[in-house]
Amino acid sequence: MKSLWDDAEAAKHADDDLAMRVYTSRLLGACEDLVMHGGGNTSVKGHTQDFFGREVEVLYVKGSGWDLKTIEKPGFPALRLQETRRLAELQTLTDTDMTQQLRAFMLDQSAPSPSVEAILHAIIPARFIDHTHTDAIITLTNNPNGAAIMADLFPDCLVLPYIMPGFVLSRQVHEAISDLELARYKGIILMHHGVFTFADDARSAYDNMIELVTRAEDYIADKHGATLPTAQHNANLLDLARIRQAVSAQRGCAQLAVLDSSPEAQGYAARTDIATIACRGPITPDHVIRTKRIPVILDEVPGPGVPEVAHFAQDYRDYFATHGNDELQILDQAPRVGIWKNAGSIAFGSSVSECEVITDIARHTRWAVQTGEALGGWQALPPADIFELEYWVLEQAKLGKRTAAKPHQGKVALVTGAAGGIGLACCTALAADGACVVGLDTNAEVVAALSALGGKGLVCDVTSEESVSAAITEAVRSFGGLDILVCNAGIFRAGETIAAQSPQTWSQTLEINLTATERVMRLAIPYLQLGVQPSILIVGSRNYTAPGPGASAYSVSKAGVTQLARVAALELAAAGVRVNVIHPDAVFDTGLWTDETLATSAARYHLSVEEYKKKNLLGARITAERVGQLMSVMASDVFAATTGAQIPIDGGNDRVI
Ligand code: ZN
């Protein structure tokens, strides 16, 4: 473990303890092998003034919601130190009382709630305290000889058996250190949990952490040394979509399924002993709220309905029945991690960020499990301890207040013609409603436009079979499946009567508007049939129901896609895929219209441009944004019983009505 300490940088904070606390906290946070995703916590003791200007001794401790990697001064709420310390002298303290009292001891009530390990920070006398959940040391504690290895390797540390975090842990440490001269020790090691180092200066506390972790890493390298297995397989993406569908059904809502098919993930998934070693438990109970206790083990070719997911759920219910009680409510029974034989590791979650956290934990877990196995046997804490933490109210609170799920949360949408106009508006509306959106366009601006929406933009020519196939593959590889398809790409050339029409206008319009729509649908349908509430939306036109002169190719292409959609609705209903058409009209804020074409068209009706824009029964102005919002709603559960329908969005047109 390399020290990231930088004398020049540290010198800038020499006169400011809290700034120094921020600095070394970030050094710890910068290393994934020490802390991950909000894990670990740090503190510094000091003095400040209360409202009346009186000197108060305080503990600045990491607040919830902050990550050591990016923490700033406001991430350290100040607690009255004496009062916080006194809590450890109580024989018992409920979680509710602990949380309430810690908040009551805060000098600024608007600051974030202090870490649940705040009391522990208060009772260790040193000023700077660093606490990490380092992989290297915890891995060695997850071993049948863990206690002996710790005694050998860390004679200069106080090693304590595992106990649940929170008040009971503070109590355990309080009793262990009350008759000790703690300054003689380099650190405290909590079995299956993590490490505390401490000193009156920031550098020594940090250096001690690096030294202890390095010692564990060297031990592992010395005893184990062998590199971990790698492999290379092609994952079948239809099977991935099938797995995602089964997990979503079990969870009761759409889930993304992000595959890690790296050589390391595949090497782990290809091990013959994977089903046993992967299911002994997590590195540390802290991970359980993100990953559940164990992953689901999936066959390389999952059977119909992916029965492994149902078995996982049954096992989870058994685990709850064994360890739960009447006061607890069982959590959902869907897995968060899948180890897919040969193919790699899958993270299941409702958002990309949730899947990233799960992927990171899964990567660290496979290192720890295989290393532990090579060092005498991976042995996690018994299920009862994991359960206790999983159902601990303070741990559940870390997941945050659940906001109502957005209509497309966890769903994957693909939109063609996405760089601007109705296509981009549709991407915007779907993303706002929670979907992961993949936008396709020949215009490279699609990449930045979709990235701004948190989605993925791909340059794609819908007239090319290879290009469309590659884009759909990329969408499924990124998010695990496909639920919503919006066929929007199209061109419009007006002003040519049939007699005067160029052959190119006819052939290109039909190629892009009609044939490419069939192509995108055809290549997407196998994945949509494995989607969650799957839906296809076709952008038609008022020109289909109420054609005008001078746009025969366009009108025919829109009539063609409408008929295509009707047939698709008939063919796909049995698989639950809905197919609907919207017919927009007079959407003037798109690339199809220029000031010049608007003026020409308005003049044809003897109207001003403003009057022309609202030339409909309702006098409504129809924007791309409105069309996008309608399409997102049509892809939602609101329209669950509607297929084969055509819905105009034209402000009302007497020829259509
Ligand atoms: Zn901890």
PDB file of N, CA, C and O in Angstrom, residues 406 408-413 427 429-437 453-454 484:
ATOM      1  N   LYS A 406     -39.703   6.261 -10.338  1.00  0.00           N
ATOM      2  CA  LYS A 406     -40.157   6.890 -11.578  1.00  0.00           C
ATOM      3  C   LYS A 406     -40.719   5.808 -12.497  1.00  0.00           C
ATOM      4  O   LYS A 406     -40.341   4.638 -12.380  1.00  0.00           O
ATOM      5  N   HIS A 408     -40.213   4.771 -15.465  1.00  0.00           N
ATOM      6  CA  HIS A 408     -39.317   3.922 -16.267  1.00  0.00           C
ATOM      7  C   HIS A 408     -38.029   3.579 -15.528  1.00  0.00           C
ATOM      8  O   HIS A 408     -37.039   3.194 -16.153  1.00  0.00           O
ATOM      9  N   GLN A 409     -38.018   3.701 -14.189  1.00  0.00           N
ATOM     10  CA  GLN A 409     -36.814   3.380 -13.421  1.00  0.00           C
ATOM     11  C   GLN A 409     -36.384   1.946 -13.705  1.00  0.00           C
ATOM     12  O   GLN A 409     -37.198   1.024 -13.623  1.00  0.00           O
ATOM     13  N   GLY A 410     -35.111   1.778 -14.052  1.00  0.00           N
ATOM     14  CA  GLY A 410     -34.596   0.430 -14.307  1.00  0.00           C
ATOM     15  C   GLY A 410     -34.851  -0.079 -15.715  1.00  0.00           C
ATOM     16  O   GLY A 410     -34.432  -1.173 -16.066  1.00  0.00           O
ATOM     17  N   LYS A 411     -35.555   0.715 -16.540  1.00  0.00           N
ATOM     18  CA  LYS A 411     -35.836   0.261 -17.907  1.00  0.00           C
ATOM     19  C   LYS A 411     -34.785   0.782 -18.879  1.00  0.00           C
ATOM     20  O   LYS A 411     -34.103   1.767 -18.618  1.00  0.00           O
ATOM     21  N   VAL A 412     -34.700   0.113 -20.019  1.00  0.00           N
ATOM     22  CA  VAL A 412     -33.744   0.500 -21.052  1.00  0.00           C
ATOM     23  C   VAL A 412     -34.518   0.883 -22.312  1.00  0.00           C
ATOM     24  O   VAL A 412     -35.386   0.128 -22.763  1.00  0.00           O
ATOM     25  N   ALA A 413     -34.233   2.068 -22.849  1.00  0.00           N
ATOM     26  CA  ALA A 413     -34.939   2.547 -24.037  1.00  0.00           C
ATOM     27  C   ALA A 413     -33.950   2.795 -25.164  1.00  0.00           C
ATOM     28  O   ALA A 413     -32.807   3.198 -24.923  1.00  0.00           O
ATOM     29  N   CYS A 427     -35.963  11.232 -25.877  1.00  0.00           N
ATOM     30  CA  CYS A 427     -34.888  10.756 -24.987  1.00  0.00           C
ATOM     31  C   CYS A 427     -34.942  11.521 -23.661  1.00  0.00           C
ATOM     32  O   CYS A 427     -34.807  10.928 -22.578  1.00  0.00           O
ATOM     33  N   ALA A 429     -37.491  13.030 -22.222  1.00  0.00           N
ATOM     34  CA  ALA A 429     -38.655  12.652 -21.413  1.00  0.00           C
ATOM     35  C   ALA A 429     -38.472  11.267 -20.790  1.00  0.00           C
ATOM     36  O   ALA A 429     -38.770  11.060 -19.609  1.00  0.00           O
ATOM     37  N   LEU A 430     -37.940  10.326 -21.568  1.00  0.00           N
ATOM     38  CA  LEU A 430     -37.735   8.969 -21.040  1.00  0.00           C
ATOM     39  C   LEU A 430     -36.690   8.970 -19.920  1.00  0.00           C
ATOM     40  O   LEU A 430     -36.856   8.298 -18.899  1.00  0.00           O
ATOM     41  N   ALA A 431     -35.615   9.760 -20.111  1.00  0.00           N
ATOM     42  CA  ALA A 431     -34.575   9.831 -19.075  1.00  0.00           C
ATOM     43  C   ALA A 431     -35.140  10.480 -17.810  1.00  0.00           C
ATOM     44  O   ALA A 431     -34.867  10.032 -16.693  1.00  0.00           O
ATOM     45  N   ALA A 432     -35.952  11.533 -17.983  1.00  0.00           N
ATOM     46  CA  ALA A 432     -36.550  12.196 -16.821  1.00  0.00           C
ATOM     47  C   ALA A 432     -37.465  11.229 -16.070  1.00  0.00           C
ATOM     48  O   ALA A 432     -37.634  11.333 -14.854  1.00  0.00           O
ATOM     49  N   ASP A 433     -38.032  10.277 -16.796  1.00  0.00           N
ATOM     50  CA  ASP A 433     -38.907   9.287 -16.167  1.00  0.00           C
ATOM     51  C   ASP A 433     -38.132   8.056 -15.698  1.00  0.00           C
ATOM     52  O   ASP A 433     -38.714   7.031 -15.368  1.00  0.00           O
ATOM     53  N   GLY A 434     -36.798   8.145 -15.703  1.00  0.00           N
ATOM     54  CA  GLY A 434     -35.989   7.101 -15.056  1.00  0.00           C
ATOM     55  C   GLY A 434     -35.304   6.098 -15.965  1.00  0.00           C
ATOM     56  O   GLY A 434     -34.544   5.263 -15.484  1.00  0.00           O
ATOM     57  N   ALA A 435     -35.578   6.150 -17.284  1.00  0.00           N
ATOM     58  CA  ALA A 435     -35.010   5.123 -18.173  1.00  0.00           C
ATOM     59  C   ALA A 435     -33.537   5.392 -18.466  1.00  0.00           C
ATOM     60  O   ALA A 435     -33.077   6.521 -18.453  1.00  0.00           O
ATOM     61  N   CYS A 436     -32.803   4.310 -18.751  1.00  0.00           N
ATOM     62  CA  CYS A 436     -31.464   4.434 -19.334  1.00  0.00           C
ATOM     63  C   CYS A 436     -31.692   4.509 -20.835  1.00  0.00           C
ATOM     64  O   CYS A 436     -32.224   3.564 -21.414  1.00  0.00           O
ATOM     65  N   VAL A 437     -31.318   5.600 -21.452  1.00  0.00           N
ATOM     66  CA  VAL A 437     -31.667   5.801 -22.854  1.00  0.00           C
ATOM     67  C   VAL A 437     -30.434   5.676 -23.748  1.00  0.00           C
ATOM     68  O   VAL A 437     -29.404   6.285 -23.482  1.00  0.00           O
ATOM     69  N   LEU A 453     -27.759  13.613 -20.844  1.00  0.00           N
ATOM     70  CA  LEU A 453     -28.970  13.056 -20.218  1.00  0.00           C
ATOM     71  C   LEU A 453     -28.634  11.849 -19.333  1.00  0.00           C
ATOM     72  O   LEU A 453     -29.527  11.182 -18.826  1.00  0.00           O
ATOM     73  N   GLY A 454     -27.338  11.548 -19.210  1.00  0.00           N
ATOM     74  CA  GLY A 454     -26.953  10.363 -18.437  1.00  0.00           C
ATOM     75  C   GLY A 454     -27.150   9.086 -19.224  1.00  0.00           C
ATOM     76  O   GLY A 454     -27.112   7.989 -18.675  1.00  0.00           O
ATOM     77  N   ILE A 484     -37.979  -0.474 -24.258  1.00  0.00           N
ATOM     78  CA  ILE A 484     -38.728   0.526 -25.026  1.00  0.00           C
ATOM     79  C   ILE A 484     -37.966   0.819 -26.315  1.00  0.00           C
ATOM     80  O   ILE A 484     -36.767   1.087 -26.283  1.00  0.00           O
TER      81      ILE A 484
END
